[in-house]
Amino acid sequence: MSASYRVFATRALPGAGFAELRQDPAFDLDVWPVDFPPAREELLQHVAGMDGLLCLITDTIDEAVLDAAGAQLKVVSQMAVGVDNVDVAACAARGIPVGNTPGVLTETTADMAWALILASARRVVEAAEYVKDGMWQTWTPTQMAGVDVFGSTLGIVGFGAIGQAIARRAQGFGMRVLCWNRTPRPDESAVVGAEQRAFDEVLSQSDFVCVSIALTNDTRNLINARAFELMKPSAILINTARGPIVDESALVRALQDGVIGGAGLDVTAVEPLAMDSPLLEMDNVVVLPHIGSASTATRGKMADMAVANLRAGLAGRPLPNSVGD
Ligand code: GLV
């Protein structure tokens, strides 16, 4: 039987769904063979003539890519919840649905926000390096003393599913939780015991400010120099959403000048973060390589969802999960 669908996958995905796709004679699958994303020219070449595109957050899917693909392209399926790298409006204008993978990564990503809260507050990474570097000579009353998480105030910027999951975990830490969302979410905040506040108030009253909002033109640089000025000098910024929501130069200055107390970042403005970034020289900053949803189980579920979206789009069915639903 000859293949009916040509698909370019910009990387091999984990999970059973992708393994099945590889075996399915109905698919002619071109899988980018290495873990680095295809360069722009390579993406433009490989997408040509494809019916479906399976992509990741590292791939820029814009008009040029859609043009290069051709009019037969039926679906763009991304293995991620965030799709700021995809020109969704351009896809919509061509009638191409864009699939994403919400829900399955909510709890895993909230766990990571908490890993960063605890690591930043209690200097976990710094202390582990101290031991590895042979610096641990004795016990002293103030050695590696950090700040308390228990009983402090958590501010959540963006109260969608992940923000709510972060808030739920705060109950066990006896925290006051403040939240802000562009569209107020009174029911959801009541369920997790969070208080809805104005944006400025969340910033000024919180000990930890967690960014948990989608990157759009409206949220780019939302956390800027003005926002840092509003925050407590001891406040710790946590970002598990997207790097460009934070003005990174302003963040560096705020940390250098003691305007805020520290940061735990799973995401940076440009990824990977340049090795000469001042952020990497600061003891009060933890930077992780965008691994918020990276548990083996969750990444498998995300991949399966992306494959299910792809299959539906190719078959002309509504996607189980598409952007704008
Ligand atoms: C990862 O960052 C995602 O958006 O799923």
mmCIF file of C-alpha atoms and ligand atoms in Angstrom:
data_model
loop_
_atom_site.group_PDB
_atom_site.id
_atom_site.type_symbol
_atom_site.label_atom_id
_atom_site.label_comp_id
_atom_site.label_asym_id
_atom_site.label_seq_id
_atom_site.Cartn_x
_atom_site.Cartn_y
_atom_site.Cartn_z
ATOM 1 C CA MET A 1 0.000 0.000 0.000
ATOM 2 C CA SER A 2 1.443 3.367 -0.883
ATOM 3 C CA ALA A 3 1.709 6.042 1.787
ATOM 4 C CA SER A 4 -1.132 8.545 1.765
ATOM 5 C CA TYR A 5 0.365 11.159 4.059
ATOM 6 C CA ARG A 6 3.730 12.805 3.934
ATOM 7 C CA VAL A 7 4.844 14.125 7.311
ATOM 8 C CA PHE A 8 7.951 15.973 8.449
ATOM 9 C CA ALA A 9 8.824 15.526 12.127
ATOM 10 C CA THR A 10 11.445 18.026 13.223
ATOM 11 C CA ARG A 11 12.684 15.511 15.809
ATOM 12 C CA ALA A 12 12.042 11.918 16.810
ATOM 13 C CA LEU A 13 9.437 11.927 19.581
ATOM 14 C CA PRO A 14 9.127 9.599 22.567
ATOM 15 C CA GLY A 15 5.951 7.595 23.254
ATOM 16 C CA ALA A 16 4.022 4.764 21.681
ATOM 17 C CA GLY A 17 2.096 6.987 19.262
ATOM 18 C CA PHE A 18 5.201 8.085 17.416
ATOM 19 C CA ALA A 19 6.592 4.524 17.296
ATOM 20 C CA GLU A 20 3.298 3.423 15.704
ATOM 21 C CA LEU A 21 3.448 6.283 13.236
ATOM 22 C CA ARG A 22 6.898 5.130 12.125
ATOM 23 C CA GLN A 23 5.495 1.660 11.399
ATOM 24 C CA ASP A 24 2.254 2.815 9.779
ATOM 25 C CA PRO A 25 2.350 2.228 5.998
ATOM 26 C CA ALA A 26 -0.157 5.062 5.529
ATOM 27 C CA PHE A 27 2.576 7.539 6.507
ATOM 28 C CA ASP A 28 5.696 8.578 4.711
ATOM 29 C CA LEU A 29 7.566 10.012 7.668
ATOM 30 C CA ASP A 30 10.667 12.166 7.331
ATOM 31 C CA VAL A 31 12.203 12.387 10.806
ATOM 32 C CA TRP A 32 14.939 14.929 11.418
ATOM 33 C CA PRO A 33 17.702 12.606 12.581
ATOM 34 C CA VAL A 34 19.526 14.549 15.303
ATOM 35 C CA ASP A 35 18.611 16.308 18.512
ATOM 36 C CA PHE A 36 19.530 19.763 17.211
ATOM 37 C CA PRO A 37 16.700 21.491 15.369
ATOM 38 C CA PRO A 38 16.923 21.728 11.600
ATOM 39 C CA ALA A 39 18.495 25.005 10.488
ATOM 40 C CA ARG A 40 16.172 27.403 8.722
ATOM 41 C CA GLU A 41 17.172 26.275 5.197
ATOM 42 C CA GLU A 42 16.863 22.635 6.202
ATOM 43 C CA LEU A 43 13.405 23.202 7.645
ATOM 44 C CA LEU A 44 12.294 24.991 4.465
ATOM 45 C CA GLN A 45 13.609 22.134 2.330
ATOM 46 C CA HIS A 46 12.203 19.286 4.402
ATOM 47 C CA VAL A 47 8.732 20.762 4.815
ATOM 48 C CA ALA A 48 8.204 21.056 1.038
ATOM 49 C CA GLY A 49 5.317 18.933 -0.182
ATOM 50 C CA MET A 50 4.370 17.707 3.306
ATOM 51 C CA ASP A 51 0.780 17.056 4.367
ATOM 52 C CA GLY A 52 1.597 17.315 8.050
ATOM 53 C CA LEU A 53 4.216 18.912 10.258
ATOM 54 C CA LEU A 54 5.166 17.686 13.732
ATOM 55 C CA CYS A 55 7.219 20.365 15.415
ATOM 56 C CA LEU A 56 8.744 21.569 18.672
ATOM 57 C CA ILE A 57 9.191 24.924 20.404
ATOM 58 C CA THR A 58 12.658 25.221 18.856
ATOM 59 C CA ASP A 59 11.207 25.503 15.325
ATOM 60 C CA THR A 60 9.965 28.820 13.964
ATOM 61 C CA ILE A 61 6.857 28.083 11.923
ATOM 62 C CA ASP A 62 6.005 31.232 10.012
ATOM 63 C CA GLU A 63 4.626 32.292 6.623
ATOM 64 C CA ALA A 64 7.842 31.297 4.859
ATOM 65 C CA VAL A 65 7.616 27.754 6.239
ATOM 66 C CA LEU A 66 3.944 27.509 5.288
ATOM 67 C CA ASP A 67 4.762 28.784 1.799
ATOM 68 C CA ALA A 68 7.599 26.293 1.496
ATOM 69 C CA ALA A 69 5.297 23.471 2.587
ATOM 70 C CA GLY A 70 2.705 24.183 -0.080
ATOM 71 C CA ALA A 71 -1.067 24.265 -0.283
ATOM 72 C CA GLN A 72 -1.503 20.582 0.626
ATOM 73 C CA LEU A 73 -0.315 21.147 4.240
ATOM 74 C CA LYS A 74 -3.230 20.096 6.436
ATOM 75 C CA VAL A 75 -1.976 20.342 10.004
ATOM 76 C CA VAL A 76 0.766 21.769 12.200
ATOM 77 C CA SER A 77 1.058 19.719 15.366
ATOM 78 C CA GLN A 78 3.371 20.937 18.088
ATOM 79 C CA MET A 79 4.515 18.850 21.054
ATOM 80 C CA ALA A 80 4.074 21.654 23.602
ATOM 81 C CA VAL A 81 1.316 23.649 25.170
ATOM 82 C CA GLY A 82 2.883 27.007 24.238
ATOM 83 C CA VAL A 83 2.880 27.846 20.534
ATOM 84 C CA ASP A 84 4.488 31.282 20.466
ATOM 85 C CA ASN A 85 6.963 29.947 17.868
ATOM 86 C CA VAL A 86 4.091 29.220 15.461
ATOM 87 C CA ASP A 87 2.359 31.953 13.469
ATOM 88 C CA VAL A 88 -1.088 30.711 14.452
ATOM 89 C CA ALA A 89 -2.856 33.539 12.609
ATOM 90 C CA ALA A 90 -1.050 32.670 9.371
ATOM 91 C CA CYS A 91 -2.050 29.023 9.810
ATOM 92 C CA ALA A 92 -5.659 30.012 10.505
ATOM 93 C CA ALA A 93 -5.732 32.228 7.411
ATOM 94 C CA ARG A 94 -4.833 29.146 5.377
ATOM 95 C CA GLY A 95 -7.291 26.941 7.228
ATOM 96 C CA ILE A 96 -4.496 24.910 8.831
ATOM 97 C CA PRO A 97 -5.269 23.831 12.412
ATOM 98 C CA VAL A 98 -2.470 24.056 14.979
ATOM 99 C CA GLY A 99 -2.365 21.292 17.569
ATOM 100 C CA ASN A 100 -0.860 21.631 21.029
ATOM 101 C CA THR A 101 -0.633 19.526 24.190
ATOM 102 C CA PRO A 102 -2.350 21.195 27.156
ATOM 103 C CA GLY A 103 -3.367 19.458 30.363
ATOM 104 C CA VAL A 104 -0.962 16.554 30.528
ATOM 105 C CA LEU A 105 1.972 18.753 31.509
ATOM 106 C CA THR A 106 0.202 20.924 34.066
ATOM 107 C CA GLU A 107 1.208 19.076 37.228
ATOM 108 C CA THR A 108 4.727 18.269 36.030
ATOM 109 C CA THR A 109 5.370 21.921 35.230
ATOM 110 C CA ALA A 110 3.914 23.047 38.560
ATOM 111 C CA ASP A 111 6.289 20.605 40.281
ATOM 112 C CA MET A 112 9.173 22.312 38.507
ATOM 113 C CA ALA A 113 8.021 25.763 39.586
ATOM 114 C CA TRP A 114 8.146 24.415 43.112
ATOM 115 C CA ALA A 115 11.553 22.857 42.585
ATOM 116 C CA LEU A 116 12.760 26.346 41.627
ATOM 117 C CA ILE A 117 10.997 28.033 44.554
ATOM 118 C CA LEU A 118 12.634 25.677 47.034
ATOM 119 C CA ALA A 119 16.006 25.592 45.302
ATOM 120 C CA SER A 120 16.175 29.385 45.116
ATOM 121 C CA ALA A 121 14.929 30.041 48.638
ATOM 122 C CA ARG A 122 17.128 27.426 50.309
ATOM 123 C CA ARG A 123 20.152 27.812 48.027
ATOM 124 C CA VAL A 124 20.041 24.147 47.094
ATOM 125 C CA VAL A 125 22.121 24.366 43.897
ATOM 126 C CA GLU A 126 24.673 26.701 45.435
ATOM 127 C CA ALA A 127 24.998 24.479 48.505
ATOM 128 C CA ALA A 128 25.391 21.307 46.449
ATOM 129 C CA GLU A 129 28.167 22.982 44.434
ATOM 130 C CA TYR A 130 29.786 24.085 47.701
ATOM 131 C CA VAL A 131 30.001 20.468 48.804
ATOM 132 C CA LYS A 132 31.263 19.273 45.424
ATOM 133 C CA ASP A 133 33.916 22.015 45.419
ATOM 134 C CA GLY A 134 35.288 20.732 48.731
ATOM 135 C CA MET A 135 34.218 23.874 50.622
ATOM 136 C CA TRP A 136 32.316 22.054 53.375
ATOM 137 C CA GLN A 137 34.693 22.331 56.341
ATOM 138 C CA THR A 138 32.303 22.500 59.275
ATOM 139 C CA TRP A 139 28.806 23.509 60.418
ATOM 140 C CA THR A 140 28.253 27.179 61.170
ATOM 141 C CA PRO A 141 25.176 29.020 62.419
ATOM 142 C CA THR A 142 24.781 31.044 59.229
ATOM 143 C CA GLN A 143 26.244 28.783 56.558
ATOM 144 C CA MET A 144 24.114 28.765 53.390
ATOM 145 C CA ALA A 145 21.224 30.358 55.269
ATOM 146 C CA GLY A 146 18.383 31.170 52.903
ATOM 147 C CA VAL A 147 14.816 32.370 53.263
ATOM 148 C CA ASP A 148 11.758 30.522 54.519
ATOM 149 C CA VAL A 149 9.211 29.246 52.067
ATOM 150 C CA PHE A 150 6.775 28.102 54.726
ATOM 151 C CA GLY A 151 4.457 30.928 55.799
ATOM 152 C CA SER A 152 5.574 33.321 53.056
ATOM 153 C CA THR A 153 3.499 34.910 50.273
ATOM 154 C CA LEU A 154 3.362 33.437 46.805
ATOM 155 C CA GLY A 155 2.319 35.623 43.877
ATOM 156 C CA ILE A 156 1.181 34.032 40.659
ATOM 157 C CA VAL A 157 1.152 36.004 37.425
ATOM 158 C CA GLY A 158 -1.170 34.145 35.062
ATOM 159 C CA PHE A 159 -3.757 31.943 36.700
ATOM 160 C CA GLY A 160 -4.407 29.295 34.081
ATOM 161 C CA ALA A 161 -4.133 25.580 34.722
ATOM 162 C CA ILE A 162 -0.434 25.672 35.630
ATOM 163 C CA GLY A 163 -0.768 28.752 37.831
ATOM 164 C CA GLN A 164 -3.612 27.068 39.691
ATOM 165 C CA ALA A 165 -1.576 23.883 40.141
ATOM 166 C CA ILE A 166 1.304 25.932 41.562
ATOM 167 C CA ALA A 167 -1.158 27.603 43.954
ATOM 168 C CA ARG A 168 -2.605 24.284 45.122
ATOM 169 C CA ARG A 169 0.812 23.107 46.252
ATOM 170 C CA ALA A 170 1.250 26.259 48.351
ATOM 171 C CA GLN A 171 -1.422 25.141 50.788
ATOM 172 C CA GLY A 172 0.965 22.558 52.233
ATOM 173 C CA PHE A 173 3.489 25.315 52.864
ATOM 174 C CA GLY A 174 1.035 27.465 54.787
ATOM 175 C CA MET A 175 1.402 30.267 52.299
ATOM 176 C CA ARG A 176 -0.783 33.203 51.429
ATOM 177 C CA VAL A 177 -1.365 33.066 47.689
ATOM 178 C CA LEU A 178 -2.053 36.128 45.543
ATOM 179 C CA CYS A 179 -2.881 35.794 41.894
ATOM 180 C CA TRP A 180 -3.433 37.950 38.858
ATOM 181 C CA ASN A 181 -4.923 36.939 35.535
ATOM 182 C CA ARG A 182 -5.852 39.137 32.581
ATOM 183 C CA THR A 183 -9.377 37.748 32.793
ATOM 184 C CA PRO A 184 -10.312 37.443 36.482
ATOM 185 C CA ARG A 185 -10.765 33.849 37.641
ATOM 186 C CA PRO A 186 -12.805 34.132 40.854
ATOM 187 C CA ASP A 187 -14.037 30.527 40.883
ATOM 188 C CA GLU A 188 -10.653 29.000 40.268
ATOM 189 C CA SER A 189 -8.911 31.210 42.814
ATOM 190 C CA ALA A 190 -11.564 30.422 45.448
ATOM 191 C CA VAL A 191 -11.006 26.674 44.947
ATOM 192 C CA VAL A 192 -7.300 26.921 45.750
ATOM 193 C CA GLY A 193 -7.638 29.632 48.384
ATOM 194 C CA ALA A 194 -5.848 32.274 46.334
ATOM 195 C CA GLU A 195 -6.673 35.963 46.558
ATOM 196 C CA GLN A 196 -7.167 37.813 43.287
ATOM 197 C CA ARG A 197 -5.258 41.062 43.280
ATOM 198 C CA ALA A 198 -4.225 43.800 40.875
ATOM 199 C CA PHE A 199 -1.012 43.059 38.980
ATOM 200 C CA ASP A 200 0.996 45.677 40.922
ATOM 201 C CA GLU A 201 -0.237 44.361 44.238
ATOM 202 C CA VAL A 202 0.775 40.780 43.425
ATOM 203 C CA LEU A 203 4.265 42.051 42.647
ATOM 204 C CA SER A 204 4.622 44.313 45.662
ATOM 205 C CA GLN A 205 3.298 41.918 48.295
ATOM 206 C CA SER A 206 4.821 38.594 47.271
ATOM 207 C CA ASP A 207 7.969 36.892 48.495
ATOM 208 C CA PHE A 208 7.966 34.654 45.437
ATOM 209 C CA VAL A 209 6.590 35.847 42.111
ATOM 210 C CA CYS A 210 5.831 32.957 39.749
ATOM 211 C CA VAL A 211 5.362 33.724 36.076
ATOM 212 C CA SER A 212 2.855 31.341 34.583
ATOM 213 C CA ILE A 213 1.342 33.067 31.581
ATOM 214 C CA ALA A 214 1.455 32.476 27.838
ATOM 215 C CA LEU A 215 3.852 34.532 25.749
ATOM 216 C CA THR A 216 1.949 36.882 23.441
ATOM 217 C CA ASN A 217 2.578 40.385 22.131
ATOM 218 C CA ASP A 218 0.780 41.641 25.255
ATOM 219 C CA THR A 219 2.910 39.699 27.730
ATOM 220 C CA ARG A 220 6.342 40.204 26.139
ATOM 221 C CA ASN A 221 8.468 42.061 28.739
ATOM 222 C CA LEU A 222 5.536 42.101 31.154
ATOM 223 C CA ILE A 223 8.047 41.681 33.959
ATOM 224 C CA ASN A 224 10.218 44.721 33.307
ATOM 225 C CA ALA A 225 12.211 47.314 35.260
ATOM 226 C CA ARG A 226 9.002 48.853 36.604
ATOM 227 C CA ALA A 227 7.823 45.453 37.802
ATOM 228 C CA PHE A 228 11.123 44.797 39.573
ATOM 229 C CA GLU A 229 10.894 48.187 41.297
ATOM 230 C CA LEU A 230 7.524 47.156 42.655
ATOM 231 C CA MET A 231 8.836 43.874 44.044
ATOM 232 C CA LYS A 232 10.307 43.451 47.530
ATOM 233 C CA PRO A 233 14.121 43.668 47.687
ATOM 234 C CA SER A 234 14.040 40.087 49.009
ATOM 235 C CA ALA A 235 11.603 38.785 46.368
ATOM 236 C CA ILE A 236 12.512 35.827 44.205
ATOM 237 C CA LEU A 237 11.277 35.672 40.610
ATOM 238 C CA ILE A 238 10.355 32.234 39.262
ATOM 239 C CA ASN A 239 9.723 31.737 35.541
ATOM 240 C CA THR A 240 8.568 28.415 34.129
ATOM 241 C CA ALA A 241 6.591 29.961 31.252
ATOM 242 C CA ARG A 242 8.568 31.682 28.487
ATOM 243 C CA GLY A 243 11.764 33.728 28.764
ATOM 244 C CA PRO A 244 10.669 36.804 26.772
ATOM 245 C CA ILE A 245 7.889 37.523 29.293
ATOM 246 C CA VAL A 246 10.720 38.835 31.458
ATOM 247 C CA ASP A 247 12.891 41.711 30.264
ATOM 248 C CA GLU A 248 16.158 39.886 30.854
ATOM 249 C CA SER A 249 18.428 42.960 30.781
ATOM 250 C CA ALA A 250 16.180 44.577 33.383
ATOM 251 C CA LEU A 251 16.322 41.361 35.412
ATOM 252 C CA VAL A 252 20.114 41.334 35.345
ATOM 253 C CA ARG A 253 20.204 44.957 36.495
ATOM 254 C CA ALA A 254 17.625 44.315 39.222
ATOM 255 C CA LEU A 255 19.697 41.414 40.540
ATOM 256 C CA GLN A 256 22.985 43.312 40.286
ATOM 257 C CA ASP A 257 21.533 46.338 42.100
ATOM 258 C CA GLY A 258 19.756 44.333 44.794
ATOM 259 C CA VAL A 259 16.327 45.503 43.597
ATOM 260 C CA ILE A 260 15.134 41.896 43.985
ATOM 261 C CA GLY A 261 16.616 38.991 45.911
ATOM 262 C CA GLY A 262 17.041 36.209 43.370
ATOM 263 C CA ALA A 263 15.613 34.257 40.474
ATOM 264 C CA GLY A 264 14.805 30.686 39.497
ATOM 265 C CA LEU A 265 14.460 30.414 35.741
ATOM 266 C CA ASP A 266 13.498 27.403 33.686
ATOM 267 C CA VAL A 267 13.343 29.588 30.585
ATOM 268 C CA THR A 268 15.419 32.460 29.231
ATOM 269 C CA ALA A 269 14.905 35.154 26.614
ATOM 270 C CA VAL A 270 17.157 33.317 24.169
ATOM 271 C CA GLU A 271 17.571 29.568 24.557
ATOM 272 C CA PRO A 272 20.049 28.159 25.198
ATOM 273 C CA LEU A 273 21.281 30.940 27.473
ATOM 274 C CA ALA A 274 24.632 32.358 26.289
ATOM 275 C CA MET A 275 27.464 31.153 28.481
ATOM 276 C CA ASP A 276 28.610 34.747 29.000
ATOM 277 C CA SER A 277 25.252 35.765 30.492
ATOM 278 C CA PRO A 278 25.743 37.600 33.804
ATOM 279 C CA LEU A 279 22.939 35.401 35.159
ATOM 280 C CA LEU A 280 25.350 32.470 35.224
ATOM 281 C CA GLU A 281 27.738 34.337 37.503
ATOM 282 C CA MET A 282 25.173 35.043 40.205
ATOM 283 C CA ASP A 283 24.896 32.760 43.227
ATOM 284 C CA ASN A 284 21.299 33.859 43.783
ATOM 285 C CA VAL A 285 20.160 32.690 40.338
ATOM 286 C CA VAL A 286 19.270 29.154 39.302
ATOM 287 C CA VAL A 287 18.908 28.563 35.561
ATOM 288 C CA LEU A 288 17.550 25.319 34.148
ATOM 289 C CA PRO A 289 17.417 24.283 30.469
ATOM 290 C CA HIS A 290 13.641 24.579 29.880
ATOM 291 C CA ILE A 291 12.720 21.266 31.498
ATOM 292 C CA GLY A 292 9.409 22.189 33.137
ATOM 293 C CA SER A 293 7.456 19.348 31.551
ATOM 294 C CA ALA A 294 10.397 16.968 31.394
ATOM 295 C CA SER A 295 9.297 13.855 33.216
ATOM 296 C CA THR A 296 9.533 10.765 31.082
ATOM 297 C CA ALA A 297 5.842 9.997 31.574
ATOM 298 C CA THR A 298 4.661 13.507 30.721
ATOM 299 C CA ARG A 299 6.865 13.882 27.672
ATOM 300 C CA GLY A 300 5.470 10.553 26.421
ATOM 301 C CA LYS A 301 1.909 11.801 26.906
ATOM 302 C CA MET A 302 2.692 15.076 25.141
ATOM 303 C CA ALA A 303 4.147 13.189 22.193
ATOM 304 C CA ASP A 304 1.109 10.926 22.017
ATOM 305 C CA MET A 305 -1.176 13.963 22.018
ATOM 306 C CA ALA A 306 0.847 15.583 19.269
ATOM 307 C CA VAL A 307 0.573 12.422 17.165
ATOM 308 C CA ALA A 308 -3.180 12.214 17.816
ATOM 309 C CA ASN A 309 -3.548 15.842 16.694
ATOM 310 C CA LEU A 310 -1.508 15.126 13.593
ATOM 311 C CA ARG A 311 -3.561 12.073 12.656
ATOM 312 C CA ALA A 312 -6.839 13.947 13.142
ATOM 313 C CA GLY A 313 -5.684 16.913 11.086
ATOM 314 C CA LEU A 314 -4.547 14.696 8.238
ATOM 315 C CA ALA A 315 -7.844 12.847 8.260
ATOM 316 C CA GLY A 316 -9.748 16.150 8.161
ATOM 317 C CA ARG A 317 -11.194 15.607 11.636
ATOM 318 C CA PRO A 318 -11.216 18.244 14.412
ATOM 319 C CA LEU A 319 -8.000 17.988 16.433
ATOM 320 C CA PRO A 320 -8.398 16.583 19.956
ATOM 321 C CA ASN A 321 -6.494 19.700 21.101
ATOM 322 C CA SER A 322 -5.979 22.712 18.952
ATOM 323 C CA VAL A 323 -4.985 26.270 19.669
ATOM 324 C CA GLY A 324 -7.965 28.556 19.839
ATOM 325 C CA ASP A 325 -10.343 25.808 21.047
HETATM 326 C C1 GLV B 1 6.861 23.810 26.950
HETATM 327 O O1 GLV B 1 7.472 24.776 27.231
HETATM 328 C C2 GLV B 1 5.520 23.821 26.518
HETATM 329 O O2 GLV B 1 4.989 24.886 26.141
HETATM 330 O O3 GLV B 1 4.907 22.751 26.505
#
